[in-house]
mmCIF file with all atom_site columns, C-alpha atoms in Angstrom:
data_model
loop_
_atom_site.group_PDB
_atom_site.id
_atom_site.type_symbol
_atom_site.label_atom_id
_atom_site.label_alt_id
_atom_site.label_comp_id
_atom_site.label_asym_id
_atom_site.label_entity_id
_atom_site.label_seq_id
_atom_site.pdbx_PDB_ins_code
_atom_site.Cartn_x
_atom_site.Cartn_y
_atom_site.Cartn_z
_atom_site.occupancy
_atom_site.B_iso_or_equiv
_atom_site.pdbx_formal_charge
_atom_site.auth_seq_id
_atom_site.auth_comp_id
_atom_site.auth_asym_id
_atom_site.auth_atom_id
_atom_site.pdbx_PDB_model_num
ATOM 1   C CA . ASP A 1 1   ? 11.105  -14.483 -11.494 1.00 0.00 ? 1   ASP A CA 1
ATOM 2   C CA . VAL A 1 2   ? 14.455  -14.137 -9.730  1.00 0.00 ? 2   VAL A CA 1
ATOM 3   C CA . SER A 1 3   ? 16.036  -17.209 -11.274 1.00 0.00 ? 3   SER A CA 1
ATOM 4   C CA . ARG A 1 4   ? 19.527  -16.861 -12.723 1.00 0.00 ? 4   ARG A CA 1
ATOM 5   C CA . SER A 1 5   ? 18.192  -17.228 -16.263 1.00 0.00 ? 5   SER A CA 1
ATOM 6   C CA . MET A 1 6   ? 16.588  -13.818 -15.761 1.00 0.00 ? 6   MET A CA 1
ATOM 7   C CA . ALA A 1 7   ? 19.962  -12.148 -15.073 1.00 0.00 ? 7   ALA A CA 1
ATOM 8   C CA . GLY A 1 8   ? 21.421  -9.287  -17.097 1.00 0.00 ? 8   GLY A CA 1
ATOM 9   C CA . ASP A 1 9   ? 19.202  -7.355  -19.487 1.00 0.00 ? 9   ASP A CA 1
ATOM 10  C CA . LYS A 1 10  ? 16.113  -9.401  -18.605 1.00 0.00 ? 10  LYS A CA 1
ATOM 11  C CA . ALA A 1 11  ? 16.581  -8.509  -14.920 1.00 0.00 ? 11  ALA A CA 1
ATOM 12  C CA . ILE A 1 12  ? 16.912  -4.819  -15.708 1.00 0.00 ? 12  ILE A CA 1
ATOM 13  C CA . GLN A 1 13  ? 13.835  -4.828  -17.938 1.00 0.00 ? 13  GLN A CA 1
ATOM 14  C CA . ALA A 1 14  ? 11.759  -6.923  -15.530 1.00 0.00 ? 14  ALA A CA 1
ATOM 15  C CA . THR A 1 15  ? 12.657  -4.522  -12.720 1.00 0.00 ? 15  THR A CA 1
ATOM 16  C CA . ALA A 1 16  ? 11.756  -1.516  -14.873 1.00 0.00 ? 16  ALA A CA 1
ATOM 17  C CA . SER A 1 17  ? 8.535   -3.288  -15.811 1.00 0.00 ? 17  SER A CA 1
ATOM 18  C CA . ALA A 1 18  ? 7.589   -3.930  -12.181 1.00 0.00 ? 18  ALA A CA 1
ATOM 19  C CA . VAL A 1 19  ? 8.095   -0.245  -11.358 1.00 0.00 ? 19  VAL A CA 1
ATOM 20  C CA . THR A 1 20  ? 6.302   0.841   -14.566 1.00 0.00 ? 20  THR A CA 1
ATOM 21  C CA . LEU A 1 21  ? 3.380   -1.459  -13.881 1.00 0.00 ? 21  LEU A CA 1
ATOM 22  C CA . SER A 1 22  ? 2.998   -0.540  -10.210 1.00 0.00 ? 22  SER A CA 1
ATOM 23  C CA . GLN A 1 23  ? 3.054   3.184   -10.915 1.00 0.00 ? 23  GLN A CA 1
ATOM 24  C CA . GLY A 1 24  ? 0.979   2.878   -14.094 1.00 0.00 ? 24  GLY A CA 1
ATOM 25  C CA . VAL A 1 25  ? -1.720  0.931   -12.276 1.00 0.00 ? 25  VAL A CA 1
ATOM 26  C CA . GLN A 1 26  ? -1.778  3.598   -9.568  1.00 0.00 ? 26  GLN A CA 1
ATOM 27  C CA . LEU A 1 27  ? -2.247  6.333   -12.185 1.00 0.00 ? 27  LEU A CA 1
ATOM 28  C CA . ALA A 1 28  ? -4.919  4.300   -13.983 1.00 0.00 ? 28  ALA A CA 1
ATOM 29  C CA . GLY A 1 29  ? -6.761  3.924   -10.685 1.00 0.00 ? 29  GLY A CA 1
ATOM 30  C CA . LEU A 1 30  ? -6.668  7.660   -10.085 1.00 0.00 ? 30  LEU A CA 1
ATOM 31  C CA . GLU A 1 31  ? -8.151  8.163   -13.546 1.00 0.00 ? 31  GLU A CA 1
ATOM 32  C CA . VAL A 1 32  ? -11.168 6.086   -12.560 1.00 0.00 ? 32  VAL A CA 1
ATOM 33  C CA . TYR A 1 33  ? -11.513 6.694   -8.824  1.00 0.00 ? 33  TYR A CA 1
ATOM 34  C CA . ALA A 1 34  ? -10.865 10.327  -7.945  1.00 0.00 ? 34  ALA A CA 1
ATOM 35  C CA . ASP A 1 35  ? -11.961 10.269  -4.302  1.00 0.00 ? 35  ASP A CA 1
ATOM 36  C CA . GLU A 1 36  ? -9.771  7.555   -2.770  1.00 0.00 ? 36  GLU A CA 1
ATOM 37  C CA . PRO A 1 37  ? -6.846  5.347   -3.726  1.00 0.00 ? 37  PRO A CA 1
ATOM 38  C CA . PRO A 1 38  ? -8.612  2.222   -5.008  1.00 0.00 ? 38  PRO A CA 1
ATOM 39  C CA . ILE A 1 39  ? -5.551  0.262   -6.011  1.00 0.00 ? 39  ILE A CA 1
ATOM 40  C CA . ARG A 1 40  ? -3.422  -1.756  -3.645  1.00 0.00 ? 40  ARG A CA 1
ATOM 41  C CA . ILE A 1 41  ? -0.196  -3.336  -4.844  1.00 0.00 ? 41  ILE A CA 1
ATOM 42  C CA . GLN A 1 42  ? 1.868   -6.231  -3.568  1.00 0.00 ? 42  GLN A CA 1
ATOM 43  C CA . ILE A 1 43  ? 5.108   -7.263  -5.282  1.00 0.00 ? 43  ILE A CA 1
ATOM 44  C CA . GLN A 1 44  ? 6.625   -10.692 -4.768  1.00 0.00 ? 44  GLN A CA 1
ATOM 45  C CA . ALA A 1 45  ? 9.809   -12.355 -5.978  1.00 0.00 ? 45  ALA A CA 1
ATOM 46  C CA . PHE A 1 46  ? 9.827   -16.064 -6.741  1.00 0.00 ? 46  PHE A CA 1
ATOM 47  C CA . GLY A 1 47  ? 12.578  -18.521 -7.578  1.00 0.00 ? 47  GLY A CA 1
ATOM 48  C CA . ALA A 1 48  ? 13.624  -21.379 -5.297  1.00 0.00 ? 48  ALA A CA 1
ATOM 49  C CA . GLY A 1 49  ? 11.269  -19.770 -2.758  1.00 0.00 ? 49  GLY A CA 1
ATOM 50  C CA . ASP A 1 50  ? 9.199   -16.624 -2.620  1.00 0.00 ? 50  ASP A CA 1
ATOM 51  C CA . GLU A 1 51  ? 9.434   -13.307 -0.818  1.00 0.00 ? 51  GLU A CA 1
ATOM 52  C CA . ILE A 1 52  ? 7.090   -10.363 -0.482  1.00 0.00 ? 52  ILE A CA 1
ATOM 53  C CA . LEU A 1 53  ? 9.177   -7.371  -1.571  1.00 0.00 ? 53  LEU A CA 1
ATOM 54  C CA . CYS A 1 54  ? 6.444   -4.781  -1.248  1.00 0.00 ? 54  CYS A CA 1
ATOM 55  C CA . PRO A 1 55  ? 3.599   -5.616  1.140   1.00 0.00 ? 55  PRO A CA 1
ATOM 56  C CA . LEU A 1 56  ? 0.017   -4.990  0.108   1.00 0.00 ? 56  LEU A CA 1
ATOM 57  C CA . ASN A 1 57  ? -0.631  -1.256  0.388   1.00 0.00 ? 57  ASN A CA 1
ATOM 58  C CA . ASP A 1 58  ? -2.033  1.716   -1.484  1.00 0.00 ? 58  ASP A CA 1
ATOM 59  C CA . MET A 1 59  ? 1.296   2.911   -2.854  1.00 0.00 ? 59  MET A CA 1
ATOM 60  C CA . PRO A 1 60  ? 4.749   1.347   -2.544  1.00 0.00 ? 60  PRO A CA 1
ATOM 61  C CA . ASP A 1 61  ? 6.983   3.593   -0.435  1.00 0.00 ? 61  ASP A CA 1
ATOM 62  C CA . ASN A 1 62  ? 10.599  4.382   -1.334  1.00 0.00 ? 62  ASN A CA 1
ATOM 63  C CA . ALA A 1 63  ? 11.980  1.711   1.014   1.00 0.00 ? 63  ALA A CA 1
ATOM 64  C CA . SER A 1 64  ? 9.796   -0.951  -0.645  1.00 0.00 ? 64  SER A CA 1
ATOM 65  C CA . LEU A 1 65  ? 10.767  0.242   -4.116  1.00 0.00 ? 65  LEU A CA 1
ATOM 66  C CA . GLY A 1 66  ? 14.445  0.094   -3.111  1.00 0.00 ? 66  GLY A CA 1
ATOM 67  C CA . LYS A 1 67  ? 14.086  -3.433  -1.741  1.00 0.00 ? 67  LYS A CA 1
ATOM 68  C CA . MET A 1 68  ? 12.186  -4.453  -4.866  1.00 0.00 ? 68  MET A CA 1
ATOM 69  C CA . TYR A 1 69  ? 14.868  -3.020  -7.139  1.00 0.00 ? 69  TYR A CA 1
ATOM 70  C CA . LYS A 1 70  ? 17.722  -4.704  -5.255  1.00 0.00 ? 70  LYS A CA 1
ATOM 71  C CA . SER A 1 71  ? 15.991  -8.095  -5.148  1.00 0.00 ? 71  SER A CA 1
ATOM 72  C CA . LEU A 1 72  ? 14.744  -8.062  -8.713  1.00 0.00 ? 72  LEU A CA 1
ATOM 73  C CA . ALA A 1 73  ? 17.938  -6.726  -10.263 1.00 0.00 ? 73  ALA A CA 1
ATOM 74  C CA . HIS A 1 74  ? 20.218  -9.289  -8.557  1.00 0.00 ? 74  HIS A CA 1
ATOM 75  C CA . ARG A 1 75  ? 19.059  -12.762 -9.558  1.00 0.00 ? 75  ARG A CA 1
ATOM 76  C CA . ASN A 1 76  ? 20.292  -15.631 -7.422  1.00 0.00 ? 76  ASN A CA 1
ATOM 77  C CA . SER A 1 77  ? 17.993  -18.624 -7.690  1.00 0.00 ? 77  SER A CA 1
ATOM 78  C CA . ASN A 1 78  ? 18.460  -21.890 -9.562  1.00 0.00 ? 78  ASN A CA 1
ATOM 79  C CA . SER A 1 79  ? 14.739  -22.636 -9.765  1.00 0.00 ? 79  SER A CA 1
ATOM 80  C CA . THR A 1 80  ? 11.495  -21.129 -10.965 1.00 0.00 ? 80  THR A CA 1
ATOM 81  C CA . ILE A 1 81  ? 8.856   -22.085 -8.403  1.00 0.00 ? 81  ILE A CA 1
ATOM 82  C CA . VAL A 1 82  ? 5.808   -19.829 -8.504  1.00 0.00 ? 82  VAL A CA 1
ATOM 83  C CA . SER A 1 83  ? 3.102   -21.710 -6.564  1.00 0.00 ? 83  SER A CA 1
ATOM 84  C CA . GLY A 1 84  ? 4.197   -20.338 -3.165  1.00 0.00 ? 84  GLY A CA 1
ATOM 85  C CA . ALA A 1 85  ? 3.923   -16.769 -4.420  1.00 0.00 ? 85  ALA A CA 1
ATOM 86  C CA . LEU A 1 86  ? 0.487   -17.477 -5.910  1.00 0.00 ? 86  LEU A CA 1
ATOM 87  C CA . GLU A 1 87  ? -0.612  -19.059 -2.639  1.00 0.00 ? 87  GLU A CA 1
ATOM 88  C CA . LYS A 1 88  ? 0.080   -15.749 -0.857  1.00 0.00 ? 88  LYS A CA 1
ATOM 89  C CA . VAL A 1 89  ? -2.247  -13.823 -3.181  1.00 0.00 ? 89  VAL A CA 1
ATOM 90  C CA . GLU A 1 90  ? -5.598  -13.148 -1.598  1.00 0.00 ? 90  GLU A CA 1
ATOM 91  C CA . PRO A 1 91  ? -8.252  -11.862 -3.976  1.00 0.00 ? 91  PRO A CA 1
ATOM 92  C CA . ALA A 1 92  ? -9.530  -8.461  -2.955  1.00 0.00 ? 92  ALA A CA 1
ATOM 93  C CA . GLY A 1 93  ? -13.196 -9.333  -2.649  1.00 0.00 ? 93  GLY A CA 1
ATOM 94  C CA . ARG A 1 94  ? -15.119 -6.775  -4.648  1.00 0.00 ? 94  ARG A CA 1
ATOM 95  C CA . ARG A 1 95  ? -11.942 -5.146  -5.962  1.00 0.00 ? 95  ARG A CA 1
ATOM 96  C CA . LEU A 1 96  ? -10.267 -6.215  -9.167  1.00 0.00 ? 96  LEU A CA 1
ATOM 97  C CA . THR A 1 97  ? -7.396  -8.633  -8.473  1.00 0.00 ? 97  THR A CA 1
ATOM 98  C CA . LEU A 1 98  ? -4.762  -8.672  -11.204 1.00 0.00 ? 98  LEU A CA 1
ATOM 99  C CA . VAL A 1 99  ? -1.814  -11.068 -10.880 1.00 0.00 ? 99  VAL A CA 1
ATOM 100 C CA . VAL A 1 100 ? 1.066   -10.298 -13.258 1.00 0.00 ? 100 VAL A CA 1
ATOM 101 C CA . ILE A 1 101 ? 3.864   -12.848 -13.613 1.00 0.00 ? 101 ILE A CA 1
ATOM 102 C CA . LEU A 1 102 ? 7.128   -11.881 -15.326 1.00 0.00 ? 102 LEU A CA 1
ATOM 103 C CA . SER A 1 103 ? 9.179   -14.963 -16.237 1.00 0.00 ? 103 SER A CA 1
ATOM 104 C CA . ASP A 1 104 ? 11.272  -16.527 -18.995 1.00 0.00 ? 104 ASP A CA 1
ATOM 105 C CA . GLY A 1 105 ? 11.103  -20.249 -18.405 1.00 0.00 ? 105 GLY A CA 1
ATOM 106 C CA . GLN A 1 106 ? 9.207   -23.287 -17.302 1.00 0.00 ? 106 GLN A CA 1
ATOM 107 C CA . PHE A 1 107 ? 7.786   -23.337 -13.818 1.00 0.00 ? 107 PHE A CA 1
ATOM 108 C CA . HIS A 1 108 ? 9.327   -26.252 -11.935 1.00 0.00 ? 108 HIS A CA 1
ATOM 109 C CA . ASP A 1 109 ? 6.066   -26.595 -10.017 1.00 0.00 ? 109 ASP A CA 1
ATOM 110 C CA . LEU A 1 110 ? 3.613   -26.202 -12.901 1.00 0.00 ? 110 LEU A CA 1
ATOM 111 C CA . SER A 1 111 ? 0.974   -28.550 -11.476 1.00 0.00 ? 111 SER A CA 1
ATOM 112 C CA . ALA A 1 112 ? 0.927   -26.832 -8.066  1.00 0.00 ? 112 ALA A CA 1
ATOM 113 C CA . ALA A 1 113 ? 0.977   -23.412 -9.751  1.00 0.00 ? 113 ALA A CA 1
ATOM 114 C CA . GLN A 1 114 ? -1.972  -24.399 -11.951 1.00 0.00 ? 114 GLN A CA 1
ATOM 115 C CA . LYS A 1 115 ? -3.966  -25.378 -8.848  1.00 0.00 ? 115 LYS A CA 1
ATOM 116 C CA . GLN A 1 116 ? -3.233  -21.993 -7.255  1.00 0.00 ? 116 GLN A CA 1
ATOM 117 C CA . ALA A 1 117 ? -4.097  -20.155 -10.497 1.00 0.00 ? 117 ALA A CA 1
ATOM 118 C CA . THR A 1 118 ? -7.403  -22.021 -10.722 1.00 0.00 ? 118 THR A CA 1
ATOM 119 C CA . ARG A 1 119 ? -8.190  -21.097 -7.101  1.00 0.00 ? 119 ARG A CA 1
ATOM 120 C CA . LEU A 1 120 ? -7.390  -17.449 -7.755  1.00 0.00 ? 120 LEU A CA 1
ATOM 121 C CA . GLU A 1 121 ? -9.528  -17.320 -10.886 1.00 0.00 ? 121 GLU A CA 1
ATOM 122 C CA . GLN A 1 122 ? -12.433 -19.008 -9.091  1.00 0.00 ? 122 GLN A CA 1
ATOM 123 C CA . GLU A 1 123 ? -12.128 -16.242 -6.490  1.00 0.00 ? 123 GLU A CA 1
ATOM 124 C CA . GLY A 1 124 ? -12.285 -13.563 -9.197  1.00 0.00 ? 124 GLY A CA 1
ATOM 125 C CA . ALA A 1 125 ? -8.625  -12.859 -10.019 1.00 0.00 ? 125 ALA A CA 1
ATOM 126 C CA . THR A 1 126 ? -7.251  -12.222 -13.497 1.00 0.00 ? 126 THR A CA 1
ATOM 127 C CA . ILE A 1 127 ? -3.816  -13.670 -14.286 1.00 0.00 ? 127 ILE A CA 1
ATOM 128 C CA . LEU A 1 128 ? -1.446  -12.202 -16.874 1.00 0.00 ? 128 LEU A CA 1
ATOM 129 C CA . GLN A 1 129 ? 1.733   -14.090 -17.783 1.00 0.00 ? 129 GLN A CA 1
ATOM 130 C CA . CYS A 1 130 ? 4.431   -12.007 -19.498 1.00 0.00 ? 130 CYS A CA 1
ATOM 131 C CA . VAL A 1 131 ? 6.951   -14.445 -20.949 1.00 0.00 ? 131 VAL A CA 1
ATOM 132 C CA . PHE A 1 132 ? 10.386  -13.259 -22.080 1.00 0.00 ? 132 PHE A CA 1
ATOM 133 C CA . GLY A 1 133 ? 11.871  -14.966 -25.123 1.00 0.00 ? 133 GLY A CA 1
ATOM 134 C CA . ASN A 1 134 ? 10.511  -17.957 -26.963 1.00 0.00 ? 134 ASN A CA 1
ATOM 135 C CA . ALA A 1 135 ? 10.424  -20.439 -24.102 1.00 0.00 ? 135 ALA A CA 1
ATOM 136 C CA . GLU A 1 136 ? 7.614   -22.946 -24.081 1.00 0.00 ? 136 GLU A CA 1
ATOM 137 C CA . VAL A 1 137 ? 6.186   -21.849 -20.752 1.00 0.00 ? 137 VAL A CA 1
ATOM 138 C CA . GLY A 1 138 ? 3.260   -23.863 -19.504 1.00 0.00 ? 138 GLY A CA 1
ATOM 139 C CA . SER A 1 139 ? 0.044   -21.904 -19.161 1.00 0.00 ? 139 SER A CA 1
ATOM 140 C CA . LEU A 1 140 ? -1.217  -21.549 -15.631 1.00 0.00 ? 140 LEU A CA 1
ATOM 141 C CA . SER A 1 141 ? -4.846  -21.984 -16.639 1.00 0.00 ? 141 SER A CA 1
ATOM 142 C CA . GLU A 1 142 ? -7.217  -21.915 -19.567 1.00 0.00 ? 142 GLU A CA 1
ATOM 143 C CA . ASN A 1 143 ? -8.266  -18.398 -18.609 1.00 0.00 ? 143 ASN A CA 1
ATOM 144 C CA . SER A 1 144 ? -4.883  -16.840 -17.840 1.00 0.00 ? 144 SER A CA 1
ATOM 145 C CA . LYS A 1 145 ? -3.736  -14.349 -20.415 1.00 0.00 ? 145 LYS A CA 1
ATOM 146 C CA . ARG A 1 146 ? -0.285  -14.951 -21.845 1.00 0.00 ? 146 ARG A CA 1
ATOM 147 C CA . ILE A 1 147 ? 1.887   -12.441 -23.657 1.00 0.00 ? 147 ILE A CA 1
ATOM 148 C CA . ASN A 1 148 ? 5.137   -13.478 -25.311 1.00 0.00 ? 148 ASN A CA 1
ATOM 149 C CA . ILE A 1 149 ? 7.743   -10.719 -25.378 1.00 0.00 ? 149 ILE A CA 1
ATOM 150 C CA . ALA A 1 150 ? 10.599  -11.591 -27.744 1.00 0.00 ? 150 ALA A CA 1
ATOM 151 C CA . ASN A 1 151 ? 12.906  -8.861  -26.467 1.00 0.00 ? 151 ASN A CA 1
ATOM 152 C CA . ALA A 1 152 ? 12.958  -7.959  -22.772 1.00 0.00 ? 152 ALA A CA 1
ATOM 153 C CA . LYS A 1 153 ? 13.474  -4.296  -23.696 1.00 0.00 ? 153 LYS A CA 1
ATOM 154 C CA . ASP A 1 154 ? 9.967   -4.210  -25.175 1.00 0.00 ? 154 ASP A CA 1
ATOM 155 C CA . LEU A 1 155 ? 8.114   -5.064  -21.959 1.00 0.00 ? 155 LEU A CA 1
ATOM 156 C CA . PRO A 1 156 ? 8.050   -1.672  -20.178 1.00 0.00 ? 156 PRO A CA 1
ATOM 157 C CA . ASN A 1 157 ? 6.669   0.013   -23.308 1.00 0.00 ? 157 ASN A CA 1
ATOM 158 C CA . PHE A 1 158 ? 4.184   -2.805  -23.813 1.00 0.00 ? 158 PHE A CA 1
ATOM 159 C CA . LEU A 1 159 ? 2.891   -2.394  -20.258 1.00 0.00 ? 159 LEU A CA 1
ATOM 160 C CA . LEU A 1 160 ? 2.494   1.341   -20.763 1.00 0.00 ? 160 LEU A CA 1
ATOM 161 C CA . GLY A 1 161 ? 0.610   0.575   -23.968 1.00 0.00 ? 161 GLY A CA 1
ATOM 162 C CA . ILE A 1 162 ? -2.005  -1.537  -22.185 1.00 0.00 ? 162 ILE A CA 1
ATOM 163 C CA . MET A 1 163 ? -2.822  1.165   -19.622 1.00 0.00 ? 163 MET A CA 1
ATOM 164 C CA . PRO A 1 164 ? -5.869  2.388   -21.611 1.00 0.00 ? 164 PRO A CA 1
ATOM 165 C CA . GLU A 1 165 ? -7.256  -1.176  -21.549 1.00 0.00 ? 165 GLU A CA 1
ATOM 166 C CA . LEU A 1 166 ? -6.569  -1.370  -17.823 1.00 0.00 ? 166 LEU A CA 1
ATOM 167 C CA . ILE A 1 167 ? -8.456  1.886   -17.285 1.00 0.00 ? 167 ILE A CA 1
ATOM 168 C CA . ASP A 1 168 ? -11.419 0.363   -19.147 1.00 0.00 ? 168 ASP A CA 1
ATOM 169 C CA . VAL A 1 169 ? -11.266 -2.742  -16.935 1.00 0.00 ? 169 VAL A CA 1
ATOM 170 C CA . LEU A 1 170 ? -11.169 -0.547  -13.826 1.00 0.00 ? 170 LEU A CA 1
ATOM 171 C CA . ARG A 1 171 ? -14.128 1.490   -15.067 1.00 0.00 ? 171 ARG A CA 1
ATOM 172 C CA . SER A 1 172 ? -16.132 -1.669  -15.702 1.00 0.00 ? 172 SER A CA 1
ATOM 173 C CA . SER A 1 173 ? -15.411 -2.893  -12.167 1.00 0.00 ? 173 SER A CA 1
ATOM 174 C CA . SER A 1 174 ? -15.750 0.516   -10.496 1.00 0.00 ? 174 SER A CA 1
ATOM 175 C CA . HIS A 1 175 ? -18.999 -0.522  -8.867  1.00 0.00 ? 175 HIS A CA 1
ATOM 176 C CA . ALA A 1 176 ? -16.812 -2.433  -6.408  1.00 0.00 ? 176 ALA A CA 1
#
């Protein structure tokens, strides 16, 4: 979420969280799959529009991480429209598809986003919404998992804390 309401400390923590999550997921994948990199990561920004900051690949390179940091740390959008970003997600077939959304407010396109979330889940994706603050953010679907984070500073540590669960999920889907 690159809307202006995510500026300041929230922007810093969301950026740290994106880096933490992308690298943590890579390490979790190596824990489960020793012979090849099983995890591919794509990072998108959404606000008034959407932009792929890090294209789908095995490991974000330094240029992609730099672009991601610059875009995520400098918020400049007046809206929170997520459906376009969700539309660009293509489930990975037999691979686990995990969509993580970091946001602090209502989606201005909740109905369209819910349709995209339903499509993704029907195609096998898991959606995790990490919501900063106490905003009443609409759920994207009945099955999406939602985590409320009162203080943005807690999110990077929270994401590190769920890595053991993620490793278990990867192990259970390692037949893919």
